[in-house]
Short mmCIF file of C-alpha atoms and ligand atoms in Angstrom, two decimals:
data_model
loop_
_atom_site.label_atom_id
_atom_site.label_comp_id
_atom_site.label_asym_id
_atom_site.label_seq_id
_atom_site.Cartn_x
_atom_site.Cartn_y
_atom_site.Cartn_z
CA MET A 1 12.93 13.85 12.66
CA SER A 2 16.40 14.24 11.04
CA GLN A 3 17.00 11.48 8.57
CA SER A 4 20.67 10.94 9.82
CA GLY A 5 21.60 9.16 12.95
CA LEU A 6 18.36 7.40 13.03
CA PHE A 7 19.73 4.05 13.81
CA ASP A 8 22.69 5.10 16.03
CA SER A 9 21.35 6.18 19.43
CA PRO A 10 22.28 3.06 21.64
CA ARG A 11 19.90 2.18 24.44
CA TYR A 12 20.70 -1.49 24.85
CA ASN A 13 24.01 -3.39 24.87
CA SER A 14 23.28 -6.45 22.93
CA LEU A 15 20.41 -7.95 20.82
CA ASP A 16 19.48 -10.37 23.46
CA GLU A 17 19.01 -7.45 25.85
CA VAL A 18 16.61 -5.57 23.75
CA LEU A 19 14.80 -8.85 22.75
CA ASN A 20 14.29 -9.61 26.62
CA VAL A 21 13.10 -6.12 27.36
CA ILE A 22 10.47 -6.45 24.35
CA ARG A 23 9.56 -10.03 25.60
CA GLY A 24 8.88 -8.46 29.11
CA LEU A 25 6.90 -5.51 27.82
CA LYS A 26 3.60 -4.86 30.14
CA ASP A 27 2.97 -1.12 29.25
CA ASP A 28 2.70 -1.32 25.50
CA PRO A 29 -0.38 -0.16 23.71
CA LEU A 30 -1.43 -3.61 22.85
CA ALA A 31 -0.51 -5.32 26.26
CA ASN A 32 -4.34 -5.59 26.98
CA ALA A 33 -5.08 -7.11 23.68
CA GLY A 34 -4.40 -10.52 24.91
CA THR A 35 -2.06 -11.29 21.99
CA ASN A 36 1.45 -12.58 22.36
CA ILE A 37 4.81 -10.80 21.87
CA VAL A 38 6.26 -11.97 18.41
CA ILE A 39 9.54 -10.38 17.53
CA SER A 40 11.78 -12.04 15.02
CA ARG A 41 13.21 -14.94 13.10
CA GLY A 42 16.21 -15.83 10.99
CA ASN A 43 19.90 -15.25 11.30
CA PRO A 44 21.05 -12.32 13.77
CA LYS A 45 24.42 -12.28 11.78
CA ALA A 46 22.65 -11.59 8.41
CA LYS A 47 23.29 -8.56 6.23
CA LEU A 48 19.78 -8.39 5.04
CA LEU A 49 16.93 -7.51 7.50
CA LEU A 50 13.28 -7.34 6.70
CA ILE A 51 10.79 -5.29 8.56
CA GLY A 52 6.99 -6.16 8.26
CA GLU A 53 3.83 -4.88 9.71
CA ALA A 54 2.68 -6.84 12.78
CA PRO A 55 2.05 -10.55 13.63
CA GLY A 56 -1.15 -12.19 12.20
CA PRO A 57 -2.99 -15.06 13.66
CA GLN A 58 -0.55 -17.66 12.77
CA GLU A 59 2.38 -15.64 13.93
CA ASN A 60 0.49 -15.01 17.26
CA ILE A 61 0.21 -18.72 17.76
CA LYS A 62 3.62 -19.80 16.74
CA GLY A 63 5.54 -16.95 18.29
CA LYS A 64 7.46 -16.10 15.04
CA PRO A 65 6.95 -13.43 12.26
CA PHE A 66 5.84 -14.46 8.76
CA VAL A 67 5.05 -17.92 9.38
CA GLY A 68 1.46 -17.93 7.95
CA PRO A 69 0.51 -17.58 4.15
CA ALA A 70 2.27 -14.20 3.64
CA GLY A 71 5.37 -15.64 5.35
CA GLN A 72 5.31 -18.62 2.96
CA LEU A 73 5.13 -16.39 -0.05
CA LEU A 74 7.85 -14.10 1.41
CA ASP A 75 10.10 -17.21 1.72
CA LYS A 76 9.46 -18.11 -1.96
CA ILE A 77 10.32 -14.56 -3.05
CA LEU A 78 13.52 -14.64 -1.19
CA GLN A 79 14.44 -17.99 -2.48
CA ALA A 80 13.65 -16.87 -6.05
CA ALA A 81 16.43 -14.28 -5.64
CA GLU A 82 18.65 -17.02 -3.93
CA PHE A 83 18.40 -15.85 -0.54
CA ASP A 84 18.09 -18.58 2.12
CA PRO A 85 15.33 -17.59 4.47
CA GLU A 86 17.15 -19.45 7.32
CA THR A 87 20.68 -17.94 7.00
CA ASP A 88 20.71 -14.85 4.83
CA ILE A 89 18.10 -12.70 6.48
CA TYR A 90 16.86 -11.60 9.76
CA ILE A 91 12.99 -10.92 9.72
CA THR A 92 11.11 -8.68 12.11
CA ASN A 93 8.02 -6.41 12.27
CA SER A 94 7.07 -2.78 13.13
CA VAL A 95 4.77 -3.84 15.85
CA PHE A 96 5.28 -6.73 18.15
CA ARG A 97 1.73 -7.88 18.92
CA MET A 98 -1.16 -8.74 16.68
CA PRO A 99 -3.75 -5.75 17.03
CA PRO A 100 -7.09 -7.51 17.47
CA GLY A 101 -10.04 -6.78 15.29
CA ASP A 102 -13.18 -4.86 16.64
CA ASP A 103 -14.79 -8.29 17.23
CA GLY A 104 -11.87 -9.39 19.42
CA LYS A 105 -11.14 -12.29 17.04
CA SER A 106 -9.77 -11.12 13.70
CA PHE A 107 -7.11 -8.53 13.46
CA ARG A 108 -6.60 -5.00 12.01
CA LYS A 109 -3.72 -2.76 10.89
CA PRO A 110 -1.63 -1.06 13.55
CA ASN A 111 -2.52 2.50 14.35
CA ASP A 112 -0.13 5.47 14.73
CA LYS A 113 0.13 5.18 18.48
CA GLU A 114 1.14 1.55 18.06
CA ILE A 115 3.66 2.10 15.47
CA GLU A 116 5.21 4.84 17.44
CA PHE A 117 5.55 3.08 20.57
CA TYR A 118 7.47 0.02 19.10
CA ARG A 119 9.54 2.18 16.66
CA PRO A 120 12.60 2.81 19.20
CA PHE A 121 12.79 -0.95 19.57
CA VAL A 122 12.63 -1.54 15.93
CA PHE A 123 15.53 1.02 15.44
CA GLU A 124 17.51 -0.80 18.27
CA ILE A 125 17.18 -4.07 16.46
CA VAL A 126 18.36 -2.67 13.33
CA ARG A 127 21.40 -1.11 15.10
CA LEU A 128 22.26 -4.24 16.94
CA ILE A 129 21.77 -6.53 13.61
CA ASP A 130 23.82 -4.08 11.78
CA PRO A 131 22.45 -5.02 8.24
CA LEU A 132 23.72 -3.56 5.01
CA VAL A 133 20.27 -3.80 3.26
CA ILE A 134 16.83 -3.30 4.89
CA LEU A 135 13.62 -4.20 3.17
CA LEU A 136 10.42 -2.46 4.37
CA THR A 137 7.52 -4.39 3.39
CA GLY A 138 4.33 -2.36 2.96
CA ASN A 139 3.14 1.11 4.21
CA VAL A 140 3.33 0.18 8.04
CA ALA A 141 7.04 -0.49 7.93
CA CYS A 142 7.57 2.62 5.82
CA GLN A 143 5.78 4.62 8.35
CA SER A 144 7.74 3.09 11.22
CA VAL A 145 11.14 3.67 9.59
CA LEU A 146 10.97 6.53 6.92
CA GLN A 147 7.97 8.30 8.44
CA LYS A 148 6.18 8.21 5.17
CA THR A 149 3.76 6.11 3.30
CA GLY A 150 2.67 5.66 -0.29
CA ILE A 151 4.13 2.08 -1.09
CA THR A 152 3.24 2.17 -4.78
CA THR A 153 5.42 5.41 -5.19
CA LEU A 154 8.09 4.35 -2.69
CA ARG A 155 8.72 0.86 -3.62
CA GLY A 156 11.80 -0.23 -5.46
CA LYS A 157 13.69 2.99 -4.56
CA TRP A 158 16.74 3.13 -2.47
CA THR A 159 17.36 5.22 0.52
CA GLU A 160 20.73 5.44 2.13
CA LEU A 161 20.55 6.00 5.92
CA ASP A 162 23.54 5.64 8.41
CA GLY A 163 25.35 3.68 5.67
CA ARG A 164 22.64 1.21 5.25
CA TRP A 165 20.45 0.82 2.08
CA LEU A 166 16.73 0.69 2.60
CA MET A 167 14.15 -0.33 -0.08
CA PRO A 168 10.44 -0.48 0.43
CA ILE A 169 8.64 -3.20 -1.43
CA PHE A 170 5.10 -4.49 -1.53
CA HIS A 171 3.82 -6.52 1.42
CA PRO A 172 3.40 -10.21 0.44
CA SER A 173 -0.24 -10.00 1.72
CA TYR A 174 -0.90 -7.52 -0.95
CA LEU A 175 0.52 -10.00 -3.63
CA LEU A 176 -1.73 -12.72 -2.34
CA ARG A 177 -4.63 -10.47 -2.92
CA ASN A 178 -3.42 -9.69 -6.51
CA GLN A 179 -2.35 -12.74 -8.16
CA SER A 180 -1.86 -11.19 -11.95
CA ARG A 181 1.65 -11.66 -13.27
CA GLU A 182 0.96 -9.13 -16.25
CA PRO A 183 3.73 -6.55 -16.76
CA GLY A 184 3.34 -3.69 -14.16
CA SER A 185 1.21 -6.10 -11.89
CA PRO A 186 2.36 -6.11 -8.11
CA LYS A 187 3.89 -9.56 -8.59
CA SER A 188 5.99 -8.58 -11.58
CA LEU A 189 7.18 -5.35 -9.77
CA MET A 190 8.02 -7.20 -6.80
CA TRP A 191 10.31 -9.57 -8.98
CA GLU A 192 11.93 -6.44 -10.34
CA ASP A 193 12.64 -5.11 -6.76
CA ILE A 194 13.87 -8.38 -5.32
CA ARG A 195 16.27 -8.85 -8.31
CA GLU A 196 17.51 -5.13 -7.77
CA VAL A 197 17.97 -6.16 -4.04
CA ARG A 198 20.16 -9.11 -5.06
CA ARG A 199 22.32 -6.76 -7.17
CA LYS A 200 22.83 -4.35 -4.40
CA TYR A 201 23.32 -7.01 -1.78
CA ASP A 202 26.08 -8.62 -4.10
CA GLU A 203 27.61 -5.19 -4.88
CA LEU A 204 27.76 -4.34 -0.98
CA ASN A 205 29.14 -7.60 -0.09
CA LYS A 206 32.06 -7.75 -2.57
N1 URA B 1 2.50 -9.84 8.05
C1 URA B 1 3.50 -9.14 8.66
O1 URA B 1 3.80 -7.99 8.13
N2 URA B 1 4.30 -9.68 9.46
C2 URA B 1 3.92 -10.94 9.92
O2 URA B 1 4.74 -11.33 10.82
C3 URA B 1 2.93 -11.61 9.42
C4 URA B 1 2.32 -11.15 8.55
#
């Protein structure tokens, strides 16, 4: 796929329209999974957009992304860089239903088919929110938007697409599994990345 014009092929006239279409999906690859549609939270006028992986069990129950343990850590990371999670950011995912695990109870990572199915909706959300800065948390978001993975190499590096600045960052769940704060640890790299995001955001909003 060409890397230009990625977010500028209109299919819907408004954010409400695309959100309603997603809410009404019956033919998506996870429609038979028995899990709920979970799309977004935050301020639709925000200039910062974050794209995660897929809802987990808490998100599936509450109907909003990043409201479980990973979401609580995400809010703390944003607040550490003086972003207000209610007003400064809009948060969505690459996949809009929790993919159930093999036992039907737990959950698993989304597969390629699922990521591809939801991708055009993710791009429409980007176009209609019209952010200046986009954070891609973890490999699934990188696969959805950049069509590449390798978060340890991609993280912390800016890509400019259609006048927007995209940065892959570690997924907060990964930080929950790696608690060290030593130099070079995932937590310390995340701190470097979010400070750089703050710098770029301030520069673009001058
Ligand atoms: N992890 C994600 O990527 N998204 C959520 O909404 C929750 C956990």
